[in-house]
Coordinates of C-alpha atoms in Angstrom, one line a residue:
M165 CA 128.8 107.9 131.1
Q166 CA 130.7 107.3 127.8
H167 CA 134.0 107.0 129.7
L168 CA 132.7 104.1 131.8
T169 CA 133.8 101.4 129.3
M170 CA 134.3 98.7 132.0
L171 CA 130.8 99.2 133.4
T172 CA 128.8 96.0 133.3
E173 CA 125.8 96.7 135.6
L174 CA 123.9 100.0 135.9
D175 CA 120.8 100.8 138.0
L176 CA 119.0 103.9 137.0
S177 CA 115.7 102.9 138.4
Y178 CA 113.2 105.6 139.5
N179 CA 115.0 108.6 137.9
A180 CA 112.1 109.9 135.7
I181 CA 113.9 108.9 132.5
E182 CA 111.6 109.3 129.5
S183 CA 113.8 108.5 126.5
L184 CA 116.6 106.0 125.7
D185 CA 117.7 107.6 122.4
S186 CA 121.3 106.8 121.6
W187 CA 122.0 105.2 124.9
Y188 CA 123.9 102.5 123.1
T189 CA 126.7 105.1 122.4
K190 CA 127.2 105.5 126.2
L191 CA 126.7 102.0 127.5
G192 CA 128.5 99.8 125.1
N193 CA 129.6 96.9 127.4
V194 CA 126.8 96.9 130.0
K195 CA 125.4 93.5 130.7
Q196 CA 122.7 94.3 133.3
L197 CA 120.5 97.4 133.0
H198 CA 117.9 98.3 135.6
L199 CA 115.5 101.0 134.5
A200 CA 112.4 100.2 136.6
G201 CA 110.0 103.0 137.6
N202 CA 110.8 105.5 134.9
K203 CA 108.7 107.0 132.1
I204 CA 110.1 105.0 129.3
S205 CA 107.8 104.1 126.4
S206 CA 110.2 102.7 123.8
L207 CA 113.4 100.7 124.0
N208 CA 114.8 101.9 120.7
G209 CA 117.9 103.5 122.1
L210 CA 119.2 100.1 123.3
H211 CA 119.3 98.3 120.0
K212 CA 123.1 98.1 119.8
L213 CA 123.8 97.0 123.4
Y214 CA 125.1 93.7 122.1
S215 CA 126.5 92.6 125.5
L216 CA 123.2 93.2 127.3
E217 CA 121.9 90.1 129.1
F218 CA 119.4 91.4 131.6
L219 CA 117.0 94.3 131.2
D220 CA 114.5 95.5 133.8
V221 CA 112.0 98.0 132.6
R222 CA 109.2 97.2 135.0
D223 CA 106.8 100.0 135.9
N224 CA 107.3 102.2 132.8
N225 CA 105.1 103.2 129.9
V226 CA 105.9 100.5 127.4
S227 CA 102.5 99.8 125.8
S228 CA 103.0 97.9 122.5
P229 CA 105.1 94.9 121.4
E230 CA 106.6 97.2 118.7
D231 CA 108.1 99.3 121.5
I232 CA 110.4 96.4 122.4
K233 CA 111.1 95.2 118.9
S234 CA 114.6 96.8 118.8
V235 CA 115.9 94.7 121.7
G236 CA 114.6 91.4 120.2
S237 CA 117.7 91.3 118.0
L238 CA 120.2 91.6 120.9
P239 CA 122.1 88.3 120.8
C240 CA 122.8 88.0 124.6
L241 CA 119.6 89.4 126.0
D242 CA 117.9 86.5 127.8
H243 CA 116.0 88.1 130.6
L244 CA 113.5 91.0 130.1
I245 CA 111.2 92.3 132.8
L246 CA 108.1 94.2 131.6
R247 CA 105.9 93.9 134.7
G248 CA 103.8 96.9 135.5
N249 CA 103.8 98.3 131.9
P250 CA 100.6 98.9 129.9
I251 CA 101.8 96.2 127.4
R252 CA 100.6 93.6 129.9
H253 CA 97.0 94.5 128.9
V254 CA 97.7 93.5 125.2
I255 CA 96.1 90.2 124.4
E256 CA 98.8 87.5 124.2
Y257 CA 101.4 90.1 125.1
R258 CA 104.0 87.4 126.1
T259 CA 103.9 85.7 122.7
K260 CA 103.9 89.0 120.8
V261 CA 106.9 90.2 122.8
L262 CA 108.8 86.9 122.6
E263 CA 108.2 86.7 118.8
H264 CA 110.6 89.6 118.4
F265 CA 113.4 87.4 119.6
G266 CA 112.8 85.0 116.7
E267 CA 114.2 81.5 117.1
R268 CA 115.8 82.5 120.5
A269 CA 112.3 83.1 122.0
V270 CA 112.5 79.7 123.8
E271 CA 115.6 80.8 125.7
V272 CA 114.3 84.2 126.9
K273 CA 112.8 84.8 130.3
L274 CA 110.0 87.3 130.1
D275 CA 109.0 88.6 133.6
S276 CA 111.3 85.9 135.1
R277 CA 109.5 83.1 133.3
K278 CA 110.5 81.1 130.1
P279 CA 107.7 80.5 127.6
D280 CA 105.6 77.4 128.2
Q281 CA 104.9 74.9 125.4
R282 CA 101.7 76.6 124.2
E283 CA 103.5 80.0 123.9
V284 CA 106.5 78.3 122.1
D285 CA 104.1 76.7 119.6
T286 CA 102.2 80.0 119.0
I287 CA 105.5 81.9 118.5
L288 CA 106.9 79.2 116.1
V289 CA 103.6 79.3 114.0
R290 CA 103.7 83.1 113.8
L291 CA 107.4 83.1 112.8
A292 CA 106.7 80.5 110.1
L293 CA 103.8 82.5 108.8
R294 CA 105.9 85.7 108.7
K295 CA 108.7 83.9 106.9
A296 CA 106.2 82.5 104.3
R297 CA 104.7 86.0 103.8
E298 CA 108.1 87.6 103.4
E299 CA 109.1 84.9 100.9
K300 CA 105.9 85.4 98.9
E301 CA 106.6 89.2 98.8
K302 CA 110.1 88.5 97.5
Q303 CA 108.7 86.3 94.8
I304 CA 106.3 89.0 93.8
Q305 CA 109.1 91.6 93.7
R306 CA 111.3 89.3 91.5
K307 CA 108.4 88.6 89.2
T308 CA 107.6 92.3 88.9
L309 CA 111.2 93.1 88.1
E310 CA 111.2 90.4 85.4
I311 CA 108.0 91.7 83.8
N312 CA 109.4 95.3 83.9
E313 CA 112.6 94.1 82.2
Q314 CA 110.6 92.3 79.5
V315 CA 108.4 95.4 78.9
K316 CA 111.5 97.5 78.6
L317 CA 113.0 95.1 76.1
V318 CA 109.8 95.0 74.0
F319 CA 109.5 98.8 73.9
S320 CA 113.2 99.3 73.3
H321 CA 113.0 97.5 69.9
R322 CA 109.9 99.4 68.7
P323 CA 110.3 102.6 66.7
I324 CA 109.2 105.6 68.6
L325 CA 107.0 108.0 66.8
L326 CA 107.6 111.6 67.7
F327 CA 104.9 114.1 67.1
S328 CA 105.5 117.8 66.8
F329 CA 102.8 120.3 66.9
S330 CA 102.9 123.8 65.8
V331 CA 100.5 126.5 66.7
R332 CA 99.6 129.0 64.0

């Protein structure tokens, strides 16, 4: 497949595929990828398919929002089909999946439907909370580094007492 550089659409539905590891090395320019009815549980191998616009992974084994996290950063992906996956049983699965698309979540069709206003509001609140938490963690790290530097300074100016023991 790596020689098919002009390939833009690929349908590998119902082929008992279990893993997508390193698929990005073979499908660099694909825009539409149909993988319905396989045994796929994670989309990790697709994280560098920057041209991908449409992804159909219905009727697979995707069970957690974390399993699709890697495709959330794909800049062109605007249509994701997850119907028939165990993830559909996760409470608020739509908002949890769309959250991985960040600010682009409002543009993404999940199971052929864009998010409604309630979903958009939920996603934006979660993104704001995540950003605030990350900022707080950065502040704590900076403060910890400052304190460590001050401690090093204080102890670098103190004489160090060396003890030696001898056993007789």
